mmCIF file of C-alpha atoms in Angstrom:
data_model
loop_
_atom_site.group_PDB
_atom_site.id
_atom_site.type_symbol
_atom_site.label_atom_id
_atom_site.label_comp_id
_atom_site.label_asym_id
_atom_site.label_seq_id
_atom_site.Cartn_x
_atom_site.Cartn_y
_atom_site.Cartn_z
ATOM 1 C CA MET U 1 0.000 0.000 0.000
ATOM 2 C CA LYS U 2 2.854 2.405 0.856
ATOM 3 C CA LYS U 3 4.377 1.721 -2.571
ATOM 4 C CA ILE U 4 1.107 2.681 -4.237
ATOM 5 C CA TYR U 5 0.902 5.938 -2.305
ATOM 6 C CA LEU U 6 4.532 6.751 -3.120
ATOM 7 C CA ALA U 7 3.885 6.048 -6.807
ATOM 8 C CA MET U 8 0.825 8.329 -6.784
ATOM 9 C CA ILE U 9 2.767 11.118 -5.098
ATOM 10 C CA PHE U 10 5.641 10.716 -7.592
ATOM 11 C CA CYS U 11 3.217 10.898 -10.543
ATOM 12 C CA PHE U 12 1.546 13.998 -9.116
ATOM 13 C CA ILE U 13 4.890 15.752 -8.600
ATOM 14 C CA PHE U 14 5.961 14.776 -12.113
ATOM 15 C CA ILE U 15 2.765 16.139 -13.664
ATOM 16 C CA VAL U 16 2.910 19.417 -11.751
ATOM 17 C CA SER U 17 6.608 19.965 -12.412
ATOM 18 C CA SER U 18 6.145 19.166 -16.108
ATOM 19 C CA ALA U 19 3.129 21.479 -16.325
ATOM 20 C CA GLN U 20 5.061 24.364 -14.810
ATOM 21 C CA THR U 21 7.146 24.602 -17.985
ATOM 22 C CA ARG U 22 3.979 24.835 -20.131
ATOM 23 C CA HIS U 23 1.442 27.582 -20.546
ATOM 24 C CA ASN U 24 -1.583 26.323 -18.626
ATOM 25 C CA GLU U 25 -4.923 27.903 -19.470
ATOM 26 C CA ILE U 26 -7.912 29.430 -17.766
ATOM 27 C CA SER U 27 -11.010 29.953 -19.905
ATOM 28 C CA VAL U 28 -14.546 31.295 -19.924
ATOM 29 C CA GLY U 29 -17.143 30.197 -22.440
ATOM 30 C CA ILE U 30 -20.756 29.766 -23.431
ATOM 31 C CA SER U 31 -22.527 26.786 -24.980
ATOM 32 C CA GLY U 32 -25.958 26.368 -26.493
ATOM 33 C CA GLY U 33 -28.143 23.934 -28.393
ATOM 34 C CA ILE U 34 -30.499 21.144 -27.439
ATOM 35 C CA SER U 35 -30.167 20.817 -23.669
ATOM 36 C CA THR U 36 -32.900 18.642 -22.259
ATOM 37 C CA LEU U 37 -34.213 16.384 -19.544
ATOM 38 C CA HIS U 38 -34.564 13.318 -21.746
ATOM 39 C CA TYR U 39 -37.297 10.690 -21.243
ATOM 40 C CA SER U 40 -40.028 8.750 -23.054
ATOM 41 C CA VAL U 41 -43.799 8.846 -22.511
ATOM 42 C CA SER U 42 -46.696 6.490 -23.163
ATOM 43 C CA GLU U 43 -49.093 9.396 -23.833
ATOM 44 C CA GLY U 44 -48.625 12.478 -25.975
ATOM 45 C CA LYS U 45 -45.386 13.672 -27.536
ATOM 46 C CA PHE U 46 -42.055 14.446 -25.892
ATOM 47 C CA LYS U 47 -40.218 17.502 -27.264
ATOM 48 C CA PRO U 48 -36.590 18.267 -26.317
ATOM 49 C CA GLN U 49 -35.967 21.971 -25.762
ATOM 50 C CA GLY U 50 -33.051 24.343 -26.125
ATOM 51 C CA GLY U 51 -30.785 25.390 -23.295
ATOM 52 C CA ALA U 52 -27.448 27.004 -22.583
ATOM 53 C CA SER U 53 -24.525 26.950 -20.184
ATOM 54 C CA LEU U 54 -21.883 29.308 -18.872
ATOM 55 C CA ASN U 55 -18.575 27.649 -18.076
ATOM 56 C CA LEU U 56 -15.249 28.399 -16.418
ATOM 57 C CA GLY U 57 -12.304 26.064 -16.971
ATOM 58 C CA TYR U 58 -8.716 25.324 -16.119
ATOM 59 C CA LEU U 59 -6.407 23.254 -18.331
ATOM 60 C CA LEU U 60 -3.222 21.791 -16.864
ATOM 61 C CA LYS U 61 -0.906 21.087 -19.816
ATOM 62 C CA ILE U 62 1.190 17.953 -19.466
ATOM 63 C CA THR U 63 2.801 18.475 -22.875
ATOM 64 C CA ASP U 64 2.273 21.037 -25.629
ATOM 65 C CA LEU U 65 -0.307 18.730 -27.202
ATOM 66 C CA TRP U 66 -2.340 17.341 -24.323
ATOM 67 C CA GLY U 67 -3.491 18.116 -20.819
ATOM 68 C CA ILE U 68 -6.069 17.460 -18.135
ATOM 69 C CA GLY U 69 -8.684 19.928 -16.995
ATOM 70 C CA THR U 70 -11.604 20.721 -14.770
ATOM 71 C CA GLY U 71 -13.924 23.638 -14.089
ATOM 72 C CA THR U 72 -17.524 24.569 -13.376
ATOM 73 C CA GLU U 73 -20.571 24.931 -15.603
ATOM 74 C CA LEU U 74 -23.953 26.474 -14.888
ATOM 75 C CA SER U 75 -26.309 24.652 -17.268
ATOM 76 C CA LEU U 76 -30.008 24.984 -18.057
ATOM 77 C CA TYR U 77 -31.966 21.909 -19.243
ATOM 78 C CA ARG U 78 -35.548 22.063 -20.585
ATOM 79 C CA SER U 79 -38.107 19.583 -21.898
ATOM 80 C CA LYS U 80 -41.788 19.554 -22.834
ATOM 81 C CA ILE U 81 -44.618 17.082 -23.316
ATOM 82 C CA SER U 82 -47.786 17.884 -25.293
ATOM 83 C CA ILE U 83 -51.023 15.882 -25.079
ATOM 84 C CA ASP U 84 -53.825 16.986 -27.407
ATOM 85 C CA ARG U 85 -56.529 15.122 -25.494
ATOM 86 C CA PHE U 86 -56.386 12.918 -22.414
ATOM 87 C CA SER U 87 -59.439 11.143 -20.944
ATOM 88 C CA ASP U 88 -59.414 8.866 -17.917
ATOM 89 C CA ASN U 89 -61.660 7.608 -15.133
ATOM 90 C CA TYR U 90 -61.373 5.775 -11.808
ATOM 91 C CA LEU U 91 -63.595 4.783 -8.904
ATOM 92 C CA ILE U 92 -63.998 6.957 -5.800
ATOM 93 C CA LEU U 93 -65.601 5.939 -2.511
ATOM 94 C CA SER U 94 -67.223 9.098 -1.161
ATOM 95 C CA ASN U 95 -69.498 10.120 1.681
ATOM 96 C CA SER U 96 -72.081 11.791 -0.514
ATOM 97 C CA ILE U 97 -74.904 9.844 1.132
ATOM 98 C CA PRO U 98 -74.426 9.881 4.945
ATOM 99 C CA ASP U 99 -74.848 6.420 6.412
ATOM 100 C CA GLY U 100 -75.122 5.089 2.891
ATOM 101 C CA SER U 101 -73.628 1.785 1.772
ATOM 102 C CA PRO U 102 -70.335 1.599 -0.149
ATOM 103 C CA GLU U 103 -72.364 0.698 -3.218
ATOM 104 C CA GLN U 104 -74.395 3.895 -2.889
ATOM 105 C CA ASN U 105 -71.348 6.101 -2.288
ATOM 106 C CA THR U 106 -69.072 4.719 -4.997
ATOM 107 C CA PHE U 107 -68.872 6.757 -8.187
ATOM 108 C CA ASP U 108 -66.772 6.796 -11.331
ATOM 109 C CA PHE U 109 -64.785 10.037 -11.558
ATOM 110 C CA ARG U 110 -64.288 11.021 -15.189
ATOM 111 C CA PHE U 111 -62.182 13.801 -16.682
ATOM 112 C CA THR U 112 -60.847 15.032 -20.013
ATOM 113 C CA TYR U 113 -57.939 17.397 -20.592
ATOM 114 C CA THR U 114 -57.757 19.282 -23.899
ATOM 115 C CA GLY U 115 -54.588 20.967 -25.128
ATOM 116 C CA PHE U 116 -52.403 19.898 -22.212
ATOM 117 C CA GLN U 117 -48.725 20.876 -22.074
ATOM 118 C CA GLU U 118 -46.095 20.508 -19.371
ATOM 119 C CA GLU U 119 -42.587 21.961 -19.420
ATOM 120 C CA GLN U 120 -39.808 20.891 -17.061
ATOM 121 C CA LYS U 121 -36.781 23.083 -16.317
ATOM 122 C CA ALA U 122 -33.661 22.309 -14.301
ATOM 123 C CA LEU U 123 -30.570 24.331 -13.461
ATOM 124 C CA TYR U 124 -27.480 22.233 -12.723
ATOM 125 C CA LEU U 125 -24.000 23.065 -11.501
ATOM 126 C CA ASN U 126 -21.748 20.715 -13.480
ATOM 127 C CA ILE U 127 -18.155 19.887 -12.541
ATOM 128 C CA PRO U 128 -16.268 18.318 -15.466
ATOM 129 C CA VAL U 129 -13.008 16.361 -15.429
ATOM 130 C CA PHE U 130 -11.481 15.755 -18.858
ATOM 131 C CA PHE U 131 -8.496 15.082 -21.113
ATOM 132 C CA GLN U 132 -7.769 17.482 -23.971
ATOM 133 C CA LEU U 133 -5.687 16.829 -27.107
ATOM 134 C CA GLN U 134 -4.706 19.195 -29.917
ATOM 135 C CA SER U 135 -3.044 18.687 -33.279
ATOM 136 C CA GLY U 136 -0.400 21.388 -32.965
ATOM 137 C CA LYS U 137 1.259 23.819 -30.593
ATOM 138 C CA HIS U 138 -0.621 26.796 -32.009
ATOM 139 C CA SER U 139 -3.844 26.787 -34.087
ATOM 140 C CA GLY U 140 -5.386 23.464 -35.036
ATOM 141 C CA ILE U 141 -7.920 20.775 -34.266
ATOM 142 C CA TYR U 142 -8.620 19.982 -30.631
ATOM 143 C CA ALA U 143 -10.681 17.306 -28.915
ATOM 144 C CA LYS U 144 -11.595 16.631 -25.317
ATOM 145 C CA ALA U 145 -13.561 13.978 -23.451
ATOM 146 C CA GLY U 146 -14.415 13.261 -19.867
ATOM 147 C CA ILE U 147 -17.229 13.044 -17.369
ATOM 148 C CA LYS U 148 -19.352 15.582 -15.517
ATOM 149 C CA ILE U 149 -20.967 15.352 -12.124
ATOM 150 C CA GLY U 150 -24.055 17.555 -11.973
ATOM 151 C CA ILE U 151 -25.588 19.014 -8.822
ATOM 152 C CA PRO U 152 -29.219 20.224 -9.115
ATOM 153 C CA ILE U 153 -29.785 23.821 -8.025
ATOM 154 C CA THR U 154 -33.434 24.376 -8.981
ATOM 155 C CA ALA U 155 -36.045 22.331 -10.870
ATOM 156 C CA THR U 156 -39.640 23.205 -11.716
ATOM 157 C CA ARG U 157 -42.512 22.027 -13.853
ATOM 158 C CA ASN U 158 -45.057 24.332 -15.500
ATOM 159 C CA ASN U 159 -48.233 22.997 -17.056
ATOM 160 C CA ARG U 160 -51.243 24.480 -18.777
ATOM 161 C CA TYR U 161 -54.353 23.282 -20.554
ATOM 162 C CA SER U 162 -56.947 24.889 -22.786
ATOM 163 C CA ALA U 163 -59.959 23.103 -21.236
ATOM 164 C CA LEU U 164 -60.846 20.576 -18.541
ATOM 165 C CA LYS U 165 -64.109 18.675 -18.193
ATOM 166 C CA THR U 166 -64.983 16.541 -15.152
ATOM 167 C CA SER U 167 -68.009 14.488 -14.165
ATOM 168 C CA ALA U 168 -69.151 11.745 -11.781
ATOM 169 C CA TYR U 169 -71.184 8.694 -12.697
ATOM 170 C CA PHE U 170 -73.023 6.955 -9.840
ATOM 171 C CA PRO U 171 -73.876 3.369 -10.923
ATOM 172 C CA TYR U 172 -76.313 2.995 -8.020
ATOM 173 C CA GLU U 173 -78.427 5.862 -9.401
ATOM 174 C CA ASP U 174 -77.409 5.443 -13.040
ATOM 175 C CA ILE U 175 -76.847 9.202 -13.180
ATOM 176 C CA GLU U 176 -73.845 11.220 -14.407
ATOM 177 C CA TYR U 177 -73.364 14.581 -12.709
ATOM 178 C CA THR U 178 -71.712 17.140 -14.993
ATOM 179 C CA ASP U 179 -72.555 20.499 -13.418
ATOM 180 C CA LEU U 180 -71.776 20.489 -9.689
ATOM 181 C CA ALA U 181 -68.802 22.843 -9.427
ATOM 182 C CA ASN U 182 -68.787 22.806 -5.612
ATOM 183 C CA HIS U 183 -68.218 19.030 -5.799
ATOM 184 C CA GLY U 184 -65.549 19.264 -8.508
ATOM 185 C CA PHE U 185 -67.753 18.320 -11.496
ATOM 186 C CA GLY U 186 -68.081 20.672 -14.455
ATOM 187 C CA ASN U 187 -66.270 22.550 -17.207
ATOM 188 C CA TYR U 188 -63.125 24.502 -16.364
ATOM 189 C CA PRO U 189 -61.445 27.184 -18.531
ATOM 190 C CA ALA U 190 -57.784 27.337 -19.450
ATOM 191 C CA ALA U 191 -55.406 27.416 -16.483
ATOM 192 C CA ARG U 192 -51.731 27.206 -15.527
ATOM 193 C CA ASN U 193 -49.923 25.559 -12.643
ATOM 194 C CA LYS U 194 -46.341 25.540 -11.347
ATOM 195 C CA SER U 195 -44.575 23.354 -8.791
ATOM 196 C CA ASP U 196 -41.089 22.192 -7.833
ATOM 197 C CA LEU U 197 -39.402 18.966 -8.903
ATOM 198 C CA LYS U 198 -36.976 17.022 -6.765
ATOM 199 C CA LEU U 199 -34.030 15.819 -8.853
ATOM 200 C CA LYS U 200 -30.833 13.911 -8.023
ATOM 201 C CA TYR U 201 -27.220 14.445 -9.004
ATOM 202 C CA SER U 202 -26.153 13.310 -12.466
ATOM 203 C CA LEU U 203 -23.148 11.628 -14.093
ATOM 204 C CA SER U 204 -22.670 12.459 -17.763
ATOM 205 C CA PRO U 205 -19.870 11.370 -20.119
ATOM 206 C CA PHE U 206 -19.213 14.096 -22.691
ATOM 207 C CA ALA U 207 -17.058 14.843 -25.720
ATOM 208 C CA GLU U 208 -16.128 17.958 -27.672
ATOM 209 C CA ILE U 209 -14.263 18.582 -30.907
ATOM 210 C CA GLY U 210 -13.432 21.750 -32.795
ATOM 211 C CA TRP U 211 -10.784 24.265 -33.788
ATOM 212 C CA LYS U 212 -8.380 26.211 -31.626
ATOM 213 C CA TRP U 213 -7.519 29.707 -32.883
ATOM 214 C CA GLN U 214 -4.329 31.262 -31.498
ATOM 215 C CA LEU U 215 -4.782 35.048 -31.364
ATOM 216 C CA GLY U 216 -1.473 35.832 -29.724
ATOM 217 C CA THR U 217 1.160 34.415 -27.432
ATOM 218 C CA TYR U 218 -1.224 34.083 -24.503
ATOM 219 C CA ARG U 219 -4.731 34.247 -26.028
ATOM 220 C CA ASN U 220 -6.758 31.494 -27.715
ATOM 221 C CA ILE U 221 -10.328 30.987 -28.872
ATOM 222 C CA TYR U 222 -11.905 27.524 -29.053
ATOM 223 C CA THR U 223 -14.964 26.891 -31.237
ATOM 224 C CA GLY U 224 -16.524 23.447 -31.420
ATOM 225 C CA ILE U 225 -19.426 21.079 -31.100
ATOM 226 C CA TYR U 226 -20.168 18.965 -28.040
ATOM 227 C CA GLY U 227 -22.467 16.292 -26.715
ATOM 228 C CA GLU U 228 -23.264 14.744 -23.331
ATOM 229 C CA TYR U 229 -25.592 11.992 -22.139
ATOM 230 C CA GLY U 230 -26.401 11.136 -18.547
ATOM 231 C CA VAL U 231 -25.780 7.595 -17.377
ATOM 232 C CA ARG U 232 -27.470 8.144 -14.015
ATOM 233 C CA GLU U 233 -31.211 8.513 -13.467
ATOM 234 C CA ILE U 234 -31.991 11.891 -11.938
ATOM 235 C CA TYR U 235 -35.622 11.327 -10.892
ATOM 236 C CA ASP U 236 -37.150 8.741 -8.573
ATOM 237 C CA ALA U 237 -40.348 7.797 -10.361
ATOM 238 C CA ALA U 238 -43.365 7.315 -8.105
ATOM 239 C CA ASN U 239 -45.898 7.372 -10.890
ATOM 240 C CA GLY U 240 -49.002 5.684 -9.536
ATOM 241 C CA LYS U 241 -51.093 8.830 -9.028
ATOM 242 C CA PRO U 242 -54.053 9.806 -11.205
ATOM 243 C CA PHE U 243 -53.309 12.561 -13.687
ATOM 244 C CA LEU U 244 -56.108 14.536 -12.014
ATOM 245 C CA GLN U 245 -56.526 13.826 -8.296
ATOM 246 C CA TYR U 246 -60.018 13.999 -6.731
ATOM 247 C CA SER U 247 -60.220 14.703 -2.973
ATOM 248 C CA ASP U 248 -63.047 13.946 -0.554
ATOM 249 C CA ASP U 249 -63.804 17.658 -0.099
ATOM 250 C CA GLY U 250 -64.538 18.050 -3.811
ATOM 251 C CA THR U 251 -61.249 19.690 -4.803
ATOM 252 C CA ILE U 252 -59.307 18.521 -7.834
ATOM 253 C CA THR U 253 -55.514 18.728 -8.198
ATOM 254 C CA GLY U 254 -53.400 18.116 -11.280
ATOM 255 C CA ASN U 255 -50.331 15.925 -10.812
ATOM 256 C CA SER U 256 -47.092 16.077 -12.775
ATOM 257 C CA VAL U 257 -46.732 13.949 -15.895
ATOM 258 C CA TRP U 258 -43.741 12.227 -14.278
ATOM 259 C CA GLU U 259 -45.761 10.995 -11.273
ATOM 260 C CA SER U 260 -49.048 10.138 -13.037
ATOM 261 C CA SER U 261 -50.606 7.014 -14.539
ATOM 262 C CA ARG U 262 -53.619 6.156 -16.643
ATOM 263 C CA GLN U 263 -56.069 4.526 -14.223
ATOM 264 C CA ASN U 264 -58.806 2.964 -16.352
ATOM 265 C CA GLY U 265 -57.002 -0.219 -17.407
ATOM 266 C CA LYS U 266 -56.483 -3.502 -15.576
ATOM 267 C CA SER U 267 -53.616 -1.808 -13.752
ATOM 268 C CA PRO U 268 -52.302 1.791 -13.769
ATOM 269 C CA LYS U 269 -50.093 2.576 -16.757
ATOM 270 C CA ALA U 270 -47.402 5.184 -16.083
ATOM 271 C CA ILE U 271 -47.209 8.132 -18.472
ATOM 272 C CA LEU U 272 -43.452 8.331 -17.869
ATOM 273 C CA SER U 273 -42.123 5.212 -19.584
ATOM 274 C CA SER U 274 -38.343 5.587 -19.239
ATOM 275 C CA PRO U 275 -35.773 6.993 -16.797
ATOM 276 C CA VAL U 276 -35.122 10.761 -16.831
ATOM 277 C CA ARG U 277 -31.557 11.674 -17.811
ATOM 278 C CA LEU U 278 -29.653 14.784 -18.820
ATOM 279 C CA MET U 279 -28.756 15.150 -22.501
ATOM 280 C CA SER U 280 -27.326 17.984 -24.560
ATOM 281 C CA ILE U 281 -25.765 18.604 -27.965
ATOM 282 C CA GLY U 282 -24.759 21.913 -29.455
ATOM 283 C CA VAL U 283 -22.011 24.441 -30.169
ATOM 284 C CA THR U 284 -19.534 26.065 -27.816
ATOM 285 C CA VAL U 285 -17.180 29.061 -27.810
ATOM 286 C CA ARG U 286 -14.416 29.583 -25.220
ATOM 287 C CA TRP U 287 -11.909 32.351 -24.704
ATOM 288 C CA ALA U 288 -8.719 31.131 -23.040
ATOM 289 C CA ILE U 289 -5.718 32.883 -21.511
ATOM 290 C CA SER U 290 -2.395 31.103 -21.139
ATOM 291 C CA LEU U 291 -0.718 31.550 -17.770
#
């Protein structure tokens, strides 16, 4: 074990001492393109959205042609799901008839969303570790690859719909109630809703390739294309809730797409049909100063 530690210390000293004879770099840059919370759905259509990131970096040059680096990135990820029409129903045991039997108090809650959309947004602080290669000492092709750990800062979901219709069918009476707003049955106009999402940290391999432009002895500009894909799930799916939740007091509450299921089958079918991961692809520009 002592030999391993000594070898690690020797390698570290060698890298640092070698790098001191090179011009290490600090950089600031921006990136943009498709930057999304990627997932699949069993209802509607998933649409990846655009996002951007602001990044600071440090490159430790081991030789004139390659080095290792790290930094920080503040990255925005966005996604959207659109459902033109969603109808569902499930049984509710109420207390509408005091002292009534379960058969008398059981009704089928029915609802239909029209023009439903939900957008998810997340802001992550990413910390990359990477290797960088370049084709020459001055201007030329460069490439880098590594992995990012992402820490969620904020995450929200915003949904809206153009219309909502609810009703209750009581089999015991063979009557469907469609106009009892104080009990949560009726027609509702367009509305919006916003709530927080609880996300986990991410791990994302990434790669970048482009052209390095040397503007002077100590100034460089990097332009390139990049891509990343998360290998770690960032959301714990608990998707057994109805899309529209009916409460005993007659209130109705919309649940997030990620936590909802269609209820009217033999068993609930989750709308979210795959893990949620970070994904981005786009272009990047960095301005670097050699130290």
